Amino acid sequence: MKLNPKLPNMLNLLLILTIFIFCFACGKDDDGSLSNLPSKGAQLLAGSTDTIVYVSVDNVNVPIYLSIPKDCGAKDFPAVVVKHGSGGLWKDDNPSRGVLSSQFREWKNLLSENCMVGAFVDSYTGAGAVERSGKWDTPPETFRISTQFVRPRYANAALTFLRNLTFDDGSKVVRPKDIGILGFSDGGGAVFATLYDSSSTPPNWKWTQKYDGKEYTEADGVRAPPEIPFDGGFKGGVFYYGGVYGHGYWGGNPCDHDAMTDNIYQVYAPMQFHIPAKGYLAENALCMIDLLIEKQNPVELNLYEGVGHGFDTDEAEQSLRARNNTINWFKQLFNMK
C-alpha cells in the first residue's frame, strides 16, 4: 500500500489536533489504500479493510488499527473506538508487526460482523511503554500515559479522525454522530474519563492525584481532562471492569458517605457497565454507578456473578453474555436494525 506522494503528510483537523495518516501495516485481506486530502481528511479506497494509521496528539504519534466491515452493503457505518487494558494492544507486545492481541482480534471480528467500524487505539507505544506496569504505573512516568487525562485525548483524536474519513468518492466512511467507545480495565477507566462531562467541573477546581500518600498537582504534570469536543463527543460508551477513582482525580471516594458532594464525576453520554462481582475494582465501581444513578446520569449496570477482573478473555458464559449485551447496546444506541 502506498500513499499518493503528491499529497501532504500533515493536516490540521478539529480541536487543534494535528493528524497525519499513512499505512504502517496492512491486514492480509486489505486491498484498498489510504491517502491524505487536506480538504476532506483521510481518504480510503472502497473495499479497504484493515489499515494502521497514525494520529499525532501533543507531539506523540498514536497508532490506530482501523478495521472496515466487509459485505455489509453500506458505506456510512457506525463506529466504535476501542481502548485496551494495561497489557497493551498488540500480540506478543510487538507493535512493529501490526498484529492485534487475540482479545482485540476477536473484537475486531465481532464489530465487523455487526457492520461497525473498529478503531483500536494504541495508547502506550508512542510514549515508549509496552505495558502499564513498573515505572509506567508510578509518577511522573505514568502521567505520560495517564488513564484520566492523556488517553481521553487520544480517544477524542480517533473520534475526529473517524468523522473526517471518506471513501475515494467523497462519501463518509462513518456516520459522524454514531461513534461509540469501548474499553477494558485501564481502557475502561479511559472510557470513563473520556465521557466526563467537563461542563460540570466546579469553579476553581484543582486537578490532583495521590500516590503512596503524596499529592501531585498540575505543577507535577497532572492535567485537566479534555473538554467535550465542540462538534459533539461520543454517542455513548461501554466500560469493562475498570477503575473509577483515579487516585482521587474526581474527588472523594465514591463509597464514602459524602461522595454526593465530594465526587464531581458525571457523564455527558450514556454508559453501559460490565462489572464482575469478584473483580478487585468492583466495589468502587458499584458505588460510583449508584452515585451516578442518584445524580440521574444515564448509566446501565450489568453485574456478572462468578467471575473476576479480566473475564472478557475467560471464554466463560459470562464473557459471551457481556459481549452480546455490548453489541446489542451499541446497535440500539446507533439505531441499527
C-alpha atoms as one frame of an Amber mdcrd trajectory, in Angstrom:
protein
   0.000   0.000   0.000   1.358   3.442  -0.947   0.306   6.975  -0.308  -0.071
   9.478  -3.096   3.332  11.252  -2.916   1.803  14.499  -4.204  -0.347  14.870
  -1.119   0.935  16.361   2.180   1.544  14.119   5.170   0.041  16.574   7.662
  -3.376  18.129   8.062  -4.997  20.129  10.803  -8.365  18.823  11.926 -10.802
  19.820  14.634  -9.869  20.547  18.257  -6.465  21.835  17.136  -5.355  18.208
  16.753  -2.626  17.672  14.204  -3.313  14.423  12.400  -1.163  12.645   9.848
  -2.142   9.388   8.219  -0.203   6.720   6.374  -0.248   2.970   6.146   2.046
   1.420   8.770   0.859  -2.160   8.320  -1.969  -3.705   6.365  -4.106  -6.706
   7.085  -3.571  -9.634   4.777  -7.036  -9.120   3.303  -6.623  -5.386   2.738
  -6.959  -4.411  -0.906  -7.614  -0.686  -0.563  -5.366   2.290   0.005  -5.295
   5.309   2.245  -4.383   8.841   1.250  -4.470  12.230   2.860  -6.580  15.057
   1.470  -6.343  18.411   3.284  -9.869  19.436   2.306 -11.568  16.216   3.398
  -9.344  14.461   5.913  -8.107  10.949   5.239  -9.491   9.024   2.287  -9.913
   5.280   1.719 -10.477   3.370  -1.477 -13.718   1.421  -1.482 -13.015  -2.144
  -0.373 -10.364  -1.218   2.180 -10.414  -3.320   5.314  -7.573  -3.374   7.854
  -5.156  -0.450   7.956  -2.966   1.122  10.634  -2.841   4.897  10.730  -1.127
   7.405  12.980  -2.686  10.358  14.745  -0.369  12.913  16.331  -1.560  14.326
  19.655   0.619  16.544  21.853   3.640  15.558  19.721   3.040  11.849  20.356
   2.381   9.573  17.364  -0.584   7.392  18.319  -1.215   4.256  16.194  -4.820
   3.356  15.413  -5.678  -0.055  13.974  -8.633   0.638  11.693 -10.984  -2.123
  10.545 -13.721  -1.573   7.944 -16.603  -4.094   7.687 -16.945  -6.168   4.537
 -20.116  -7.414   2.858 -22.374  -5.047   4.795 -23.858  -3.286   1.774 -23.357
   0.178   3.199 -20.796   2.952   3.354 -21.750   5.197   6.236 -21.088   2.842
   9.131 -21.387   3.406  12.848 -18.036   3.078  14.601 -16.567   2.062  17.944
 -13.270   3.380  19.319 -11.664   0.613  21.414  -9.333   1.251  24.359  -7.014
  -1.558  25.503  -6.139  -2.504  29.066  -2.839  -2.380  30.956  -1.411  -5.211
  28.844  -1.446  -3.145  25.674  -2.943  -3.708  22.233  -0.539  -5.935  20.326
   0.206  -9.633  20.038   3.434 -10.543  21.869   3.777  -6.865  22.902   5.195
  -6.189  19.444   3.663  -3.147  17.745   6.050  -3.359  14.783   4.230  -6.456
  13.470   0.889  -4.670  13.491  -0.994  -7.738  14.770  -3.670  -7.256  17.415
  -3.706  -9.437  20.517  -6.176 -12.311  20.458  -8.718 -10.386  22.552  -8.816
  -7.474  20.136  -8.762  -9.655  17.031 -11.932 -11.220  18.411 -13.470  -7.797
  18.998 -12.416  -6.600  15.555 -14.236  -9.563  14.018 -17.250  -9.079  16.283
 -17.601  -5.408  15.332 -17.102  -6.169  11.628 -19.666  -8.980  11.683 -22.142
  -6.447  13.061 -21.274  -3.814  10.436 -19.388  -1.459  12.743 -16.039   0.174
  12.042 -13.456  -0.560  14.737 -10.741   1.926  15.689  -8.304   0.302  18.133
  -6.154   2.996  19.752  -2.640   2.145  20.978  -2.164   4.461  23.959   1.262
   3.218  25.081   3.692   2.789  22.177   4.010   6.487  21.404   5.262   7.131
  24.928   7.704   4.225  24.791   5.672   1.981  27.077   4.708  -1.633  26.417
   2.514  -2.275  29.451   1.228  -0.133  32.286   3.495  -1.630  34.934   6.692
  -0.816  36.788   7.695   2.803  36.295   4.703   3.322  33.997   2.386   2.840
  36.971   4.057   5.485  39.174   4.637   9.242  38.864   5.965  11.008  36.953
   6.175   8.445  34.119   2.566   7.295  34.496   1.387  10.818  33.704   2.656
  10.317  30.130   0.070   7.548  29.587  -2.499   8.770  32.101  -5.831   6.999
  32.098  -7.581  10.169  33.222  -6.072  12.951  31.106  -3.925  11.515  28.274
  -5.852   8.530  26.955  -9.093  10.569  26.646  -7.246  12.981  24.346  -6.219
  10.041  22.164  -9.831   8.835  22.125 -11.057  12.260  21.010  -8.381  12.335
  18.297  -9.692   8.995  16.995 -13.212  10.444  17.080 -12.118  13.417  14.975
 -10.234  11.170  12.558 -13.271   8.932  12.004 -15.537  11.917  11.408 -13.224
  13.140   8.651 -12.602   9.773   6.998 -14.065   9.390   3.498 -14.048   6.891
   0.662 -12.462   7.930  -2.622 -15.845   9.032  -3.975 -16.124  11.596  -1.188
 -18.759   9.724   0.834 -18.342   9.356   4.583 -16.978   6.069   5.915 -18.524
   6.683   9.336 -21.747   8.346  10.414 -20.348  11.324  12.363 -22.903  11.184
  15.165 -22.875   7.383  15.556 -19.495   6.787  17.164 -19.185   4.974  20.491
 -16.302   3.979  22.722 -15.443   0.684  24.441 -12.696  -0.054  26.966 -11.294
  -2.827  29.149  -9.609  -2.486  32.566  -7.299   0.547  32.244  -9.107   1.194
  28.968 -12.403   1.081  30.865 -11.058   3.820  33.113 -10.069   5.729  29.976
 -13.631   5.426  28.624 -14.875   6.668  31.988 -12.601   9.715  31.814 -13.345
  10.368  28.131 -17.081  10.601  28.812 -16.671  13.009  31.731 -18.993  15.985
  31.439 -16.405  18.774  31.558 -19.151  21.383  31.823 -19.905  20.083  35.332
 -16.456  20.925  36.758 -16.897  23.261  39.746 -15.317  26.721  39.597 -11.720
  26.819  40.870 -11.487  23.010  40.935  -7.882  21.784  41.323  -6.913  18.634
  39.441  -4.752  16.437  41.667  -3.878  12.771  42.202  -2.453  10.900  45.183
   0.132   8.109  45.002   1.531   6.479  48.167   0.296   9.338  50.316   1.818
  12.103  48.179  -0.403  14.542  46.333   0.556  15.570  42.795  -0.743  18.738
  41.161  -0.704  20.350  37.741   2.809  21.578  38.541   3.875  17.902  38.638
   2.233  17.008  35.330  -1.382  16.323  36.306  -3.669  17.871  33.693  -7.343
  18.687  33.427  -9.407  16.239  31.358 -10.184  17.340  27.808 -13.232  19.437
  27.101 -16.148  17.836  25.277 -15.368  18.235  21.537 -17.084  21.334  20.183
 -18.737  19.304  17.397 -20.042  16.805  19.953 -18.497  13.902  21.794 -19.094
  10.177  21.678 -22.658   8.938  21.480 -22.074   6.537  24.363 -19.608   4.132
  25.881 -19.157   0.650  27.343 -16.976   0.060  30.409 -15.458  -3.312  31.323
 -14.063  -3.777  34.863 -12.027  -0.568  35.035 -11.120   1.865  37.785 -13.307
   4.851  38.619 -11.428   6.549  41.468  -8.388   7.725  39.508  -6.209   8.260
  42.610  -8.661  10.895  43.813  -8.779  12.668  40.458 -12.573  13.111  40.598
 -12.626  13.997  44.289 -13.790  11.813  47.159 -14.063   8.038  47.108 -17.457
   7.136  45.610 -18.079   4.747  48.516 -17.726   7.476  51.163 -20.835   8.882
  52.806 -20.115  12.389  51.472 -19.436  11.286  47.878 -22.509  13.104  46.584
 -20.839  16.424  47.330 -17.144  15.473  47.244 -17.019  13.492  43.981 -17.627
  15.634  40.883 -17.790  12.944  38.205 -20.739  12.956  35.788 -21.170  11.571
  32.262 -22.136  13.514  29.144 -23.363  10.412  27.260 -24.958   7.057  28.154
 -22.703   4.368  29.620 -23.089   0.627  29.982 -21.045  -1.006  32.771 -19.906
  -4.643  32.885 -18.811  -5.367  36.450 -17.590  -8.804  37.664 -18.769  -9.489
  41.209 -15.340 -10.910  42.134 -13.331  -8.146  40.470 -10.877  -6.276  42.684
 -12.158  -2.934  41.336 -15.825  -3.864  41.659 -16.620  -2.185  44.994 -15.692
   1.339  43.933 -17.289   0.856  40.526 -20.590  -0.254  42.044 -20.541   2.715
  44.435 -19.875   5.060  41.525 -22.730   3.590  39.498 -25.077   4.081  42.456
 -23.818   7.651  42.753 -24.402   8.338  39.056 -27.903   6.894  39.246 -28.592
   9.163  42.217 -27.362  12.084  40.110 -29.751  10.924  37.343 -26.973  10.121
  34.881 -27.814   7.705  32.010 -25.997   4.544  33.116 -26.780   0.835  32.911
 -25.283  -1.848  35.152 -24.621  -5.449  34.159 -23.281  -7.419  37.139 -21.729
 -10.848  36.487 -21.537 -13.359  39.326 -18.818 -15.974  39.478 -16.128 -14.125
  37.523 -13.348 -11.674  38.294 -11.281  -8.981  36.654 -10.440  -9.645  33.009
 -13.335 -12.049  32.472 -13.774 -10.912  28.850 -10.920 -13.257  27.915 -12.030
 -16.184  30.114 -14.181 -17.894  27.447 -16.833 -18.202  30.134 -20.580 -17.951
  29.704 -20.418 -14.535  31.374 -17.962 -13.323  28.716 -20.264 -14.342  25.876
 -23.235 -12.766  27.627 -21.358  -9.497  28.184 -20.241  -9.376  24.551 -23.814
  -9.931  23.365 -25.019  -7.235  25.761 -22.370  -4.852  24.408 -23.206  -5.400
  20.739 -26.946  -5.133  21.376 -26.423  -1.942  23.384 -24.400  -0.366  20.578
 -26.970  -1.438  17.992 -29.695   0.243  20.000 -27.523   3.325  20.531 -26.838
   3.584  16.791 -30.437   2.792  15.805 -29.313  -0.230  13.798 -31.939  -2.689
  12.625
